[in-house]
């Protein structure tokens, strides 16, 4: 038995080694068969399970790629933020100091030049000393108010700026810039303790006609040398409407404009309020208009005929093309004349429409027609609309504006066509032909170098004004002539 035990033991050991050799052979075949895929598969026949393990080199490469991508994004964001901050904060003198400091230190250390090292160190210290002056740019609370939101061209406006220190620390002296159109108004702010305020008046001198944006107020922090600068803008912005100058005109119910509310015109109609005459009946006339007394006398049917009475409607057409005016002052005179006419019509409770040309893109110029209407229901919105009118380079000529106004609007009683000195009388006559025959057309030529005069030209009245005050005198002359 003892002889067999070793033998048995030996036999079982051989079987075990044989089994292990079989398992090693399977693992070897599996590794060789899957080596091209980059993974090692261990197959167990006892449990029937499979395990997949990635190589260490592959996992390290993936981790490195992910980390590199994240680092690159973070670095790009930081560089972009630093570039924006540098562009807003570092002034040209500061950039020069930074370049001098870097170059001085590098050259001084590399070549042992003491002078360069001293200059570089001084530049760096100067930049470091300028940094504390930037603190506290957001510590202020600024309140900007104006006494008036609408003024007349040439007048100024006043207001006030209240600055309050909202922080819990003392705010160093600084400066506040207030944008007024394309300009700036500067205010110095003294040292403010926490919770303290300072109020300063704001005086804006005479302004030209237009819509002027006042604000925002911007706090400015800068060092005495001007190396660094930090700004913070507030959201308080005001739109200041600068209205055109106007003059008092005689009522449009007299003089050149004689069609009162409900007054008769020269057009004959079958039914209205103003009786004109009696004529013989024709088929299609209303039987209610038959005049039976005349019918009994003549033995034929006779009907009444009336003159048309309509509510007067007025149009003011303002040319805005650059080629129709000699200069900007002449255009301002035209705007003032048009505004005065519209204001008089509104005060007389007339139906008035104020029309100008609209900007047209060059690519469709000649194929597109467009006009702009200014609100004329009340004086304030009408003058606000005149404040936003500017000369336009690409727009329709005044003749096309008149034609489109006549086509799109109702029947007009009178139309004023306001142009500049570069519009010849022949073009003004062509513009007047766009309106119907029963519309009285008045051409208004604005020429600062001409004498005021009034002339009749082919069924239209032409007024030439050199100043705004000439307009009232010419209208009064038309009332007495």
Tab-separated table of C-alpha atoms in Angstrom:
chain	number	residue	atom	x	y	z
A	1	UNK	CA	0.000	0.000	0.000
A	2	UNK	CA	2.910	2.214	0.805
A	3	UNK	CA	4.354	1.445	-2.614
A	4	UNK	CA	1.068	2.209	-4.300
A	5	UNK	CA	0.553	5.471	-2.314
A	6	UNK	CA	3.568	7.110	-3.829
A	7	UNK	CA	2.587	5.805	-7.143
A	8	UNK	CA	-0.925	6.995	-6.647
A	9	UNK	CA	0.342	10.242	-5.471
A	10	UNK	CA	2.575	10.451	-8.436
A	11	UNK	CA	-0.247	9.647	-10.758
A	12	UNK	CA	-2.552	12.250	-9.332
A	13	UNK	CA	0.251	14.785	-9.484
A	14	UNK	CA	0.768	13.985	-13.116
A	15	UNK	CA	-2.923	14.392	-13.711
A	16	UNK	CA	-2.848	17.709	-11.896
A	17	UNK	CA	0.167	18.835	-13.873
A	18	UNK	CA	-1.495	17.618	-16.978
A	19	UNK	CA	-4.607	19.597	-16.125
A	20	UNK	CA	-2.532	22.676	-15.366
A	21	UNK	CA	-0.715	22.276	-18.634
A	22	UNK	CA	-4.030	22.145	-20.436
A	23	UNK	CA	-5.173	25.375	-18.690
A	24	UNK	CA	-1.882	27.079	-19.526
A	25	UNK	CA	-2.255	26.040	-23.121
A	26	UNK	CA	-5.768	27.522	-23.226
A	27	UNK	CA	-4.554	30.800	-21.721
A	28	UNK	CA	-1.673	30.910	-24.192
A	29	UNK	CA	-3.996	30.352	-27.144
A	30	UNK	CA	-6.413	32.957	-25.871
A	31	UNK	CA	-3.664	35.534	-25.452
A	32	UNK	CA	-2.223	34.850	-28.888
A	33	UNK	CA	-5.632	34.934	-30.539
A	34	UNK	CA	-6.615	38.249	-28.971
A	35	UNK	CA	-3.286	40.027	-28.953
A	36	UNK	CA	-4.281	42.099	-31.958
A	37	UNK	CA	-7.291	43.476	-30.125
A	38	UNK	CA	-5.153	44.865	-27.295
A	39	UNK	CA	-6.990	42.969	-24.544
A	40	UNK	CA	-6.304	39.722	-22.546
A	41	UNK	CA	-9.224	37.310	-22.071
A	42	UNK	CA	-8.996	34.704	-19.315
A	43	UNK	CA	-11.456	31.826	-19.814
A	44	UNK	CA	-12.294	29.489	-16.959
A	45	UNK	CA	-13.741	26.084	-17.945
A	46	UNK	CA	-14.873	25.368	-14.409
A	47	UNK	CA	-17.105	28.423	-14.063
A	48	UNK	CA	-17.655	29.287	-17.720
A	49	UNK	CA	-16.954	33.049	-17.087
A	50	UNK	CA	-14.767	35.476	-19.114
A	51	UNK	CA	-12.830	38.510	-17.841
A	52	UNK	CA	-11.570	41.448	-20.016
A	53	UNK	CA	-8.649	43.523	-18.761
A	54	UNK	CA	-7.317	46.634	-20.643
A	55	UNK	CA	-3.589	47.096	-20.919
A	56	UNK	CA	-2.012	49.566	-18.531
A	57	UNK	CA	-0.545	51.592	-21.373
A	58	UNK	CA	-3.974	52.129	-22.979
A	59	UNK	CA	-5.557	53.275	-19.720
A	60	UNK	CA	-2.737	55.687	-19.036
A	61	UNK	CA	-3.004	57.129	-22.543
A	62	UNK	CA	-6.765	57.711	-22.210
A	63	UNK	CA	-6.341	59.405	-18.837
A	64	UNK	CA	-3.580	61.600	-20.207
A	65	UNK	CA	-5.709	62.609	-23.211
A	66	UNK	CA	-8.708	63.516	-21.021
A	67	UNK	CA	-6.534	65.483	-18.624
A	68	UNK	CA	-4.793	67.286	-21.479
A	69	UNK	CA	-8.113	68.291	-23.078
A	70	UNK	CA	-9.434	69.676	-19.804
A	71	UNK	CA	-6.197	71.502	-19.106
A	72	UNK	CA	-6.219	73.040	-22.589
A	73	UNK	CA	-9.790	74.285	-22.189
A	74	UNK	CA	-9.073	75.759	-18.782
A	75	UNK	CA	-5.912	77.408	-20.078
A	76	UNK	CA	-7.749	78.859	-23.104
A	77	UNK	CA	-10.496	80.275	-20.886
A	78	UNK	CA	-7.962	81.753	-18.490
A	79	UNK	CA	-5.909	83.262	-21.310
A	80	UNK	CA	-9.013	84.779	-22.900
A	81	UNK	CA	-10.192	86.254	-19.596
A	82	UNK	CA	-6.707	87.589	-18.911
A	83	UNK	CA	-6.533	89.156	-22.362
A	84	UNK	CA	-9.913	90.867	-21.909
A	85	UNK	CA	-8.956	92.087	-18.446
A	86	UNK	CA	-5.614	93.345	-19.700
A	87	UNK	CA	-7.183	95.208	-22.616
A	88	UNK	CA	-9.633	96.945	-20.278
A	89	UNK	CA	-7.241	97.580	-17.407
A	90	UNK	CA	-3.729	98.160	-18.748
A	91	UNK	CA	-3.248	101.522	-20.412
A	92	UNK	CA	-0.555	102.161	-23.038
A	93	UNK	CA	1.773	103.545	-20.343
A	94	UNK	CA	1.179	100.418	-18.261
A	95	UNK	CA	1.949	98.156	-21.215
A	96	UNK	CA	5.161	100.071	-21.804
A	97	UNK	CA	6.104	99.689	-18.132
A	98	UNK	CA	5.387	95.945	-18.264
A	99	UNK	CA	7.530	95.499	-21.368
A	100	UNK	CA	10.329	97.585	-19.845
A	101	UNK	CA	10.209	95.614	-16.590
A	102	UNK	CA	10.272	92.228	-18.307
A	103	UNK	CA	12.998	93.140	-20.763
A	104	UNK	CA	15.119	94.870	-18.098
A	105	UNK	CA	15.012	91.941	-15.693
A	106	UNK	CA	15.654	89.328	-18.374
A	107	UNK	CA	18.557	91.180	-19.975
A	108	UNK	CA	20.002	92.258	-16.625
A	109	UNK	CA	20.009	88.746	-15.209
A	110	UNK	CA	21.216	87.139	-18.444
A	111	UNK	CA	24.121	89.522	-19.127
A	112	UNK	CA	24.735	90.927	-15.682
A	113	UNK	CA	23.756	94.482	-16.613
A	114	UNK	CA	22.964	96.258	-13.390
A	115	UNK	CA	21.352	99.253	-15.062
A	116	UNK	CA	18.823	97.053	-16.868
A	117	UNK	CA	18.050	95.191	-13.659
A	118	UNK	CA	17.418	98.462	-11.788
A	119	UNK	CA	15.185	99.795	-14.584
A	120	UNK	CA	13.236	96.537	-14.762
A	121	UNK	CA	12.788	96.351	-11.003
A	122	UNK	CA	11.618	99.985	-10.894
A	123	UNK	CA	9.047	99.317	-13.647
A	124	UNK	CA	7.717	96.251	-11.855
A	125	UNK	CA	7.471	98.116	-8.542
A	126	UNK	CA	5.643	100.952	-10.279
A	127	UNK	CA	3.076	98.503	-11.659
A	128	UNK	CA	2.646	96.847	-8.283
A	129	UNK	CA	2.151	100.234	-6.606
A	130	UNK	CA	-0.601	101.088	-9.126
A	131	UNK	CA	-2.714	98.013	-8.300
A	132	UNK	CA	-4.225	99.293	-4.990
A	133	UNK	CA	-5.729	102.286	-6.788
A	134	UNK	CA	-8.049	99.927	-8.703
A	135	UNK	CA	-9.835	98.699	-5.584
A	136	UNK	CA	-13.348	99.922	-4.874
A	137	UNK	CA	-14.549	100.483	-8.460
A	138	UNK	CA	-17.882	98.785	-7.656
A	139	UNK	CA	-18.354	100.340	-4.236
A	140	UNK	CA	-20.403	103.279	-5.555
A	141	UNK	CA	-24.130	103.571	-6.127
A	142	UNK	CA	-24.711	106.286	-8.721
A	143	UNK	CA	-28.080	107.970	-9.352
A	144	UNK	CA	-28.335	110.123	-12.495
A	145	UNK	CA	-31.364	112.405	-12.975
A	146	UNK	CA	-32.275	115.103	-15.522
A	147	UNK	CA	-34.612	118.020	-14.945
A	148	UNK	CA	-36.147	117.677	-18.441
A	149	UNK	CA	-36.385	114.807	-20.896
A	150	UNK	CA	-37.270	117.124	-23.829
A	151	UNK	CA	-35.675	120.410	-24.793
A	152	UNK	CA	-35.477	122.685	-27.834
A	153	UNK	CA	-32.406	122.755	-30.078
A	154	UNK	CA	-29.859	125.228	-28.788
A	155	UNK	CA	-30.970	124.943	-25.168
A	156	UNK	CA	-29.095	123.164	-22.416
A	157	UNK	CA	-30.324	120.855	-19.697
A	158	UNK	CA	-29.348	120.437	-16.083
A	159	UNK	CA	-29.396	117.471	-13.755
A	160	UNK	CA	-27.600	115.964	-10.828
A	161	UNK	CA	-25.457	112.970	-9.912
A	162	UNK	CA	-25.693	111.423	-6.449
A	163	UNK	CA	-22.840	109.078	-5.501
A	164	UNK	CA	-23.143	106.874	-2.421
A	165	UNK	CA	-20.561	104.545	-0.905
A	166	UNK	CA	-22.404	101.230	-0.464
A	167	UNK	CA	-19.451	99.247	0.854
A	168	UNK	CA	-18.310	98.780	4.427
A	169	UNK	CA	-14.889	100.241	3.701
A	170	UNK	CA	-13.658	103.691	2.879
A	171	UNK	CA	-13.788	104.361	-0.884
A	172	UNK	CA	-10.700	106.011	-2.288
A	173	UNK	CA	-11.077	109.139	-4.440
A	174	UNK	CA	-12.042	108.411	-8.012
A	175	UNK	CA	-13.734	109.782	-11.085
A	176	UNK	CA	-17.129	109.336	-12.755
A	177	UNK	CA	-17.601	109.765	-16.503
A	178	UNK	CA	-21.093	110.432	-17.889
A	179	UNK	CA	-21.565	109.839	-21.610
A	180	UNK	CA	-23.511	112.632	-23.341
A	181	UNK	CA	-23.982	111.543	-26.913
A	182	UNK	CA	-20.492	111.147	-28.358
A	183	UNK	CA	-18.877	113.211	-25.577
A	184	UNK	CA	-18.038	112.741	-21.901
A	185	UNK	CA	-18.644	114.804	-18.782
A	186	UNK	CA	-16.185	114.097	-15.949
A	187	UNK	CA	-16.799	114.384	-12.213
A	188	UNK	CA	-14.285	113.982	-9.418
A	189	UNK	CA	-15.414	111.920	-6.415
A	190	UNK	CA	-13.701	112.608	-3.092
A	191	UNK	CA	-12.868	110.039	-0.423
A	192	UNK	CA	-16.150	108.615	0.906
A	193	UNK	CA	-16.718	106.857	4.183
A	194	UNK	CA	-19.162	103.940	4.332
A	195	UNK	CA	-22.755	105.098	3.766
A	196	UNK	CA	-21.827	108.671	2.887
A	197	UNK	CA	-23.053	110.434	-0.254
A	198	UNK	CA	-21.934	113.306	-2.423
A	199	UNK	CA	-24.129	115.244	-4.869
A	200	UNK	CA	-22.854	117.188	-7.848
A	201	UNK	CA	-24.771	119.200	-10.476
A	202	UNK	CA	-24.785	118.160	-14.118
A	203	UNK	CA	-24.907	120.981	-16.673
A	204	UNK	CA	-25.140	120.036	-20.341
A	205	UNK	CA	-24.659	122.985	-22.739
A	206	UNK	CA	-26.752	123.712	-25.828
A	207	UNK	CA	-27.368	120.671	-28.006
A	208	UNK	CA	-28.280	120.198	-31.639
A	209	UNK	CA	-31.532	118.600	-32.674
A	210	UNK	CA	-31.613	114.840	-32.238
A	211	UNK	CA	-32.049	112.073	-29.694
A	212	UNK	CA	-29.120	112.324	-27.291
A	213	UNK	CA	-28.298	109.430	-24.976
A	214	UNK	CA	-27.207	110.618	-21.532
A	215	UNK	CA	-25.456	107.863	-19.624
A	216	UNK	CA	-24.471	105.431	-18.481
A	217	UNK	CA	-22.431	106.751	-15.587
A	218	UNK	CA	-19.074	104.981	-15.390
A	219	UNK	CA	-16.862	104.865	-12.321
A	220	UNK	CA	-13.196	105.137	-13.220
A	221	UNK	CA	-10.322	104.010	-11.022
A	222	UNK	CA	-6.805	104.914	-12.112
A	223	UNK	CA	-3.418	105.449	-10.536
A	224	UNK	CA	-1.785	108.886	-10.577
A	225	UNK	CA	0.669	107.894	-13.305
A	226	UNK	CA	-2.020	106.416	-15.562
A	227	UNK	CA	-0.636	102.908	-15.862
A	228	UNK	CA	-3.793	100.979	-14.943
A	229	UNK	CA	-7.476	101.811	-15.277
A	230	UNK	CA	-10.631	100.062	-14.125
A	231	UNK	CA	-14.176	100.980	-15.125
A	232	UNK	CA	-17.649	99.936	-14.046
A	233	UNK	CA	-20.772	101.122	-15.867
A	234	UNK	CA	-24.239	101.515	-14.377
A	235	UNK	CA	-27.512	100.821	-16.144
A	236	UNK	CA	-29.013	104.305	-15.663
A	237	UNK	CA	-29.465	105.685	-19.220
A	238	UNK	CA	-31.704	108.584	-20.311
A	239	UNK	CA	-32.886	109.481	-23.818
A	240	UNK	CA	-32.949	113.261	-24.208
A	241	UNK	CA	-35.186	114.441	-27.069
A	242	UNK	CA	-33.909	117.670	-28.575
A	243	UNK	CA	-36.837	119.099	-30.546
A	244	UNK	CA	-36.390	121.358	-33.567
A	245	UNK	CA	-36.944	125.078	-33.232
A	246	UNK	CA	-40.439	126.133	-34.259
A	247	UNK	CA	-42.216	129.425	-34.824
A	248	UNK	CA	-45.814	130.551	-34.323
A	249	UNK	CA	-47.735	130.485	-37.602
A	250	UNK	CA	-51.131	131.946	-38.480
A	251	UNK	CA	-54.045	129.580	-38.360
A	252	UNK	CA	-54.244	127.276	-41.342
A	253	UNK	CA	-57.964	128.069	-41.598
A	254	UNK	CA	-57.128	131.330	-43.364
A	255	UNK	CA	-54.816	132.500	-46.093
A	256	UNK	CA	-53.417	129.711	-48.233
A	257	UNK	CA	-55.722	127.104	-46.680
A	258	UNK	CA	-59.371	128.082	-46.973
A	259	UNK	CA	-61.176	124.741	-46.595
A	260	UNK	CA	-62.662	124.876	-43.112
A	261	UNK	CA	-64.091	121.861	-41.329
A	262	UNK	CA	-67.069	120.823	-43.467
A	263	UNK	CA	-66.656	123.683	-45.948
A	264	UNK	CA	-67.716	123.022	-49.534
A	265	UNK	CA	-65.318	122.303	-52.365
A	266	UNK	CA	-65.669	122.766	-56.097
A	267	UNK	CA	-66.478	119.122	-56.664
A	268	UNK	CA	-70.187	118.441	-57.377
A	269	UNK	CA	-71.907	115.409	-55.860
A	270	UNK	CA	-75.476	114.113	-55.695
A	271	UNK	CA	-75.866	114.223	-51.927
A	272	UNK	CA	-74.228	116.470	-49.344
A	273	UNK	CA	-74.934	119.482	-47.144
A	274	UNK	CA	-74.130	122.458	-49.408
A	275	UNK	CA	-76.801	122.975	-52.075
A	276	UNK	CA	-75.465	124.013	-55.482
A	277	UNK	CA	-78.132	123.857	-58.202
A	278	UNK	CA	-81.013	121.892	-59.748
A	279	UNK	CA	-80.522	119.799	-62.838
A	280	UNK	CA	-82.548	117.442	-64.948
A	281	UNK	CA	-82.959	113.875	-63.773
A	282	UNK	CA	-80.801	111.201	-65.398
A	283	UNK	CA	-81.160	107.454	-64.943
A	284	UNK	CA	-79.415	106.333	-61.780
A	285	UNK	CA	-80.182	109.406	-59.655
A	286	UNK	CA	-81.759	108.833	-56.289
A	287	UNK	CA	-85.474	109.589	-56.119
A	288	UNK	CA	-84.995	111.160	-52.716
A	289	UNK	CA	-83.128	114.031	-54.366
A	290	UNK	CA	-86.019	114.906	-56.719
A	291	UNK	CA	-87.143	118.514	-56.347
A	292	UNK	CA	-90.917	118.177	-56.799
A	293	UNK	CA	-91.688	121.904	-57.009
A	294	UNK	CA	-89.304	122.375	-59.944
A	295	UNK	CA	-90.601	119.168	-61.469
A	296	UNK	CA	-94.163	120.524	-61.323
A	297	UNK	CA	-93.106	123.800	-62.981
A	298	UNK	CA	-91.069	122.292	-65.791
A	299	UNK	CA	-92.983	119.094	-66.330
A	300	UNK	CA	-89.732	117.112	-66.187
A	301	UNK	CA	-88.056	115.370	-63.282
A	302	UNK	CA	-85.524	117.678	-61.631
A	303	UNK	CA	-83.018	116.688	-58.919
A	304	UNK	CA	-80.855	118.635	-56.464
A	305	UNK	CA	-77.094	118.916	-56.892
A	306	UNK	CA	-74.637	119.647	-54.078
A	307	UNK	CA	-71.075	120.755	-53.568
A	308	UNK	CA	-68.967	118.183	-51.788
A	309	UNK	CA	-68.105	119.049	-48.201
A	310	UNK	CA	-65.278	117.148	-46.649
A	311	UNK	CA	-63.040	117.329	-43.643
A	312	UNK	CA	-59.821	119.089	-44.554
A	313	UNK	CA	-56.724	116.926	-44.708
A	314	UNK	CA	-53.217	118.249	-44.861
A	315	UNK	CA	-49.878	116.656	-45.721
A	316	UNK	CA	-46.349	117.866	-45.026
A	317	UNK	CA	-43.717	116.165	-47.186
A	318	UNK	CA	-40.132	116.702	-46.028
A	319	UNK	CA	-37.222	115.866	-48.320
A	320	UNK	CA	-34.395	114.057	-46.510
A	321	UNK	CA	-32.001	113.126	-49.315
A	322	UNK	CA	-28.462	114.465	-48.880
A	323	UNK	CA	-28.284	115.683	-52.467
A	324	UNK	CA	-31.275	117.979	-51.970
A	325	UNK	CA	-29.610	120.269	-49.394
A	326	UNK	CA	-26.532	122.471	-49.515
A	327	UNK	CA	-25.442	121.729	-45.951
A	328	UNK	CA	-26.662	120.494	-42.571
A	329	UNK	CA	-27.836	123.944	-41.432
A	330	UNK	CA	-30.137	124.205	-44.421
A	331	UNK	CA	-31.624	120.834	-43.522
A	332	UNK	CA	-32.216	122.017	-39.951
A	333	UNK	CA	-34.118	124.994	-41.338
A	334	UNK	CA	-36.283	122.649	-43.406
A	335	UNK	CA	-36.995	120.454	-40.377
A	336	UNK	CA	-37.979	123.518	-38.333
A	337	UNK	CA	-40.336	124.731	-41.077
A	338	UNK	CA	-41.971	121.316	-41.421
A	339	UNK	CA	-42.342	121.005	-37.640
A	340	UNK	CA	-43.912	124.467	-37.429
A	341	UNK	CA	-46.454	123.591	-40.115
A	342	UNK	CA	-47.312	120.290	-38.461
A	343	UNK	CA	-47.627	121.903	-35.048
A	344	UNK	CA	-49.995	124.548	-36.404
A	345	UNK	CA	-52.144	121.880	-38.059
A	346	UNK	CA	-52.345	119.873	-34.826
A	347	UNK	CA	-53.385	122.981	-32.887
A	348	UNK	CA	-56.090	123.627	-35.500
A	349	UNK	CA	-57.378	120.051	-35.004
A	350	UNK	CA	-56.727	119.131	-38.618
A	351	UNK	CA	-56.043	115.712	-40.028
A	352	UNK	CA	-52.362	115.969	-40.929
A	353	UNK	CA	-49.857	113.432	-42.110
A	354	UNK	CA	-46.124	114.134	-42.053
A	355	UNK	CA	-44.143	112.055	-44.510
A	356	UNK	CA	-40.438	111.726	-45.228
A	357	UNK	CA	-38.345	109.389	-47.274
A	358	UNK	CA	-37.075	106.176	-45.738
A	359	UNK	CA	-33.644	104.616	-46.066
A	360	UNK	CA	-33.429	102.078	-48.887
A	361	UNK	CA	-30.562	99.592	-49.281
A	362	UNK	CA	-28.401	100.271	-52.283
A	363	UNK	CA	-28.918	96.794	-53.726
A	364	UNK	CA	-32.660	97.424	-54.158
A	365	UNK	CA	-32.590	101.148	-54.790
A	366	UNK	CA	-34.819	101.981	-57.729
A	367	UNK	CA	-36.909	98.841	-57.246
A	368	UNK	CA	-38.213	99.564	-53.754
A	369	UNK	CA	-40.271	102.515	-52.582
A	370	UNK	CA	-40.649	103.309	-48.909
A	371	UNK	CA	-41.763	106.306	-46.872
A	372	UNK	CA	-41.746	107.091	-43.181
A	373	UNK	CA	-44.677	108.650	-41.347
A	374	UNK	CA	-44.170	110.744	-38.241
A	375	UNK	CA	-46.888	110.477	-35.577
A	376	UNK	CA	-49.038	113.596	-35.723
A	377	UNK	CA	-51.828	112.922	-33.248
A	378	UNK	CA	-50.385	115.237	-30.591
A	379	UNK	CA	-47.574	117.816	-30.411
A	380	UNK	CA	-45.217	115.784	-28.186
A	381	UNK	CA	-45.018	112.571	-30.255
A	382	UNK	CA	-44.821	114.632	-33.431
A	383	UNK	CA	-41.848	116.667	-32.162
A	384	UNK	CA	-40.244	113.477	-30.836
A	385	UNK	CA	-40.470	112.078	-34.342
A	386	UNK	CA	-38.856	115.189	-35.805
A	387	UNK	CA	-35.994	114.758	-33.335
A	388	UNK	CA	-35.072	111.437	-34.929
A	389	UNK	CA	-34.965	112.648	-38.551
A	390	UNK	CA	-31.562	112.705	-40.258
A	391	UNK	CA	-30.239	113.205	-43.737
A	392	UNK	CA	-30.195	109.941	-45.686
A	393	UNK	CA	-27.759	109.135	-48.443
A	394	UNK	CA	-29.742	106.302	-50.033
A	395	UNK	CA	-33.414	107.222	-50.312
A	396	UNK	CA	-36.043	108.270	-52.834
A	397	UNK	CA	-36.110	111.785	-54.298
A	398	UNK	CA	-38.834	114.105	-53.094
A	399	UNK	CA	-40.921	113.525	-56.227
A	400	UNK	CA	-41.218	109.810	-55.505
A	401	UNK	CA	-42.109	110.545	-51.882
A	402	UNK	CA	-44.928	112.837	-53.028
A	403	UNK	CA	-46.204	110.227	-55.485
A	404	UNK	CA	-46.250	107.494	-52.855
A	405	UNK	CA	-47.947	109.860	-50.374
A	406	UNK	CA	-50.693	110.674	-52.865
A	407	UNK	CA	-51.221	106.995	-53.677
A	408	UNK	CA	-51.306	105.689	-50.106
A	409	UNK	CA	-53.226	108.471	-48.377
A	410	UNK	CA	-56.762	109.818	-48.597
A	411	UNK	CA	-57.777	112.822	-50.653
A	412	UNK	CA	-55.817	115.838	-49.465
A	413	UNK	CA	-56.906	119.449	-49.214
A	414	UNK	CA	-53.406	120.903	-49.203
A	415	UNK	CA	-49.878	119.560	-49.352
A	416	UNK	CA	-46.689	121.314	-48.282
A	417	UNK	CA	-43.510	120.075	-49.973
A	418	UNK	CA	-40.426	121.197	-48.006
A	419	UNK	CA	-37.135	120.941	-49.906
A	420	UNK	CA	-33.637	122.390	-49.963
A	421	UNK	CA	-31.960	124.853	-52.288
A	422	UNK	CA	-30.557	122.105	-54.541
A	423	UNK	CA	-34.011	121.101	-55.755
A	424	UNK	CA	-34.754	123.075	-58.943
A	425	UNK	CA	-38.201	124.487	-59.667
A	426	UNK	CA	-38.746	121.969	-62.457
A	427	UNK	CA	-38.407	119.050	-60.038
A	428	UNK	CA	-40.690	120.818	-57.579
A	429	UNK	CA	-43.321	121.148	-60.303
A	430	UNK	CA	-43.046	117.462	-61.135
A	431	UNK	CA	-43.469	116.610	-57.452
A	432	UNK	CA	-46.647	118.730	-57.328
A	433	UNK	CA	-48.138	116.808	-60.269
A	434	UNK	CA	-48.261	113.680	-58.107
A	435	UNK	CA	-51.253	115.100	-56.184
A	436	UNK	CA	-54.805	115.343	-57.474
A	437	UNK	CA	-56.083	118.450	-59.229
A	438	UNK	CA	-58.205	119.594	-56.282
A	439	UNK	CA	-55.231	119.526	-53.870
A	440	UNK	CA	-53.546	122.858	-53.257
A	441	UNK	CA	-49.777	122.336	-53.371
A	442	UNK	CA	-47.366	124.733	-51.674
A	443	UNK	CA	-43.670	124.310	-52.325
A	444	UNK	CA	-41.370	125.521	-49.555
A	445	UNK	CA	-37.730	126.075	-50.561
A	446	UNK	CA	-35.263	126.535	-47.689
A	447	UNK	CA	-32.266	128.600	-48.766
A	448	UNK	CA	-30.315	130.524	-46.134
A	449	UNK	CA	-28.727	132.724	-48.813
A	450	UNK	CA	-32.000	133.781	-50.472
A	451	UNK	CA	-34.430	136.572	-49.712
A	452	UNK	CA	-37.963	135.613	-48.675
A	453	UNK	CA	-40.426	135.664	-51.554
A	454	UNK	CA	-43.657	134.082	-52.756
A	455	UNK	CA	-44.485	133.275	-56.369
A	456	UNK	CA	-47.188	131.477	-58.301
A	457	UNK	CA	-45.888	128.810	-60.619
A	458	UNK	CA	-48.113	126.582	-62.786
A	459	UNK	CA	-50.978	126.315	-60.339
A	460	UNK	CA	-48.814	125.971	-57.254
A	461	UNK	CA	-47.493	128.432	-54.711
A	462	UNK	CA	-43.753	128.521	-54.099
A	463	UNK	CA	-42.376	130.057	-50.906
A	464	UNK	CA	-38.674	130.719	-50.407
A	465	UNK	CA	-37.454	131.253	-46.842
A	466	UNK	CA	-34.003	132.201	-45.582
A	467	UNK	CA	-34.796	132.057	-41.866
A	468	UNK	CA	-37.497	130.439	-39.805
A	469	UNK	CA	-39.151	133.772	-39.059
A	470	UNK	CA	-39.749	134.339	-42.799
A	471	UNK	CA	-42.302	131.535	-42.876
A	472	UNK	CA	-44.927	133.292	-40.743
A	473	UNK	CA	-44.641	136.509	-42.768
A	474	UNK	CA	-45.083	134.698	-46.091
A	475	UNK	CA	-48.164	132.856	-44.852
A	476	UNK	CA	-49.684	136.124	-43.643
A	477	UNK	CA	-48.954	137.698	-47.013
A	478	UNK	CA	-50.787	134.833	-48.654
A	479	UNK	CA	-53.771	135.468	-46.374
A	480	UNK	CA	-54.061	139.100	-47.455
A	481	UNK	CA	-53.335	138.633	-51.151
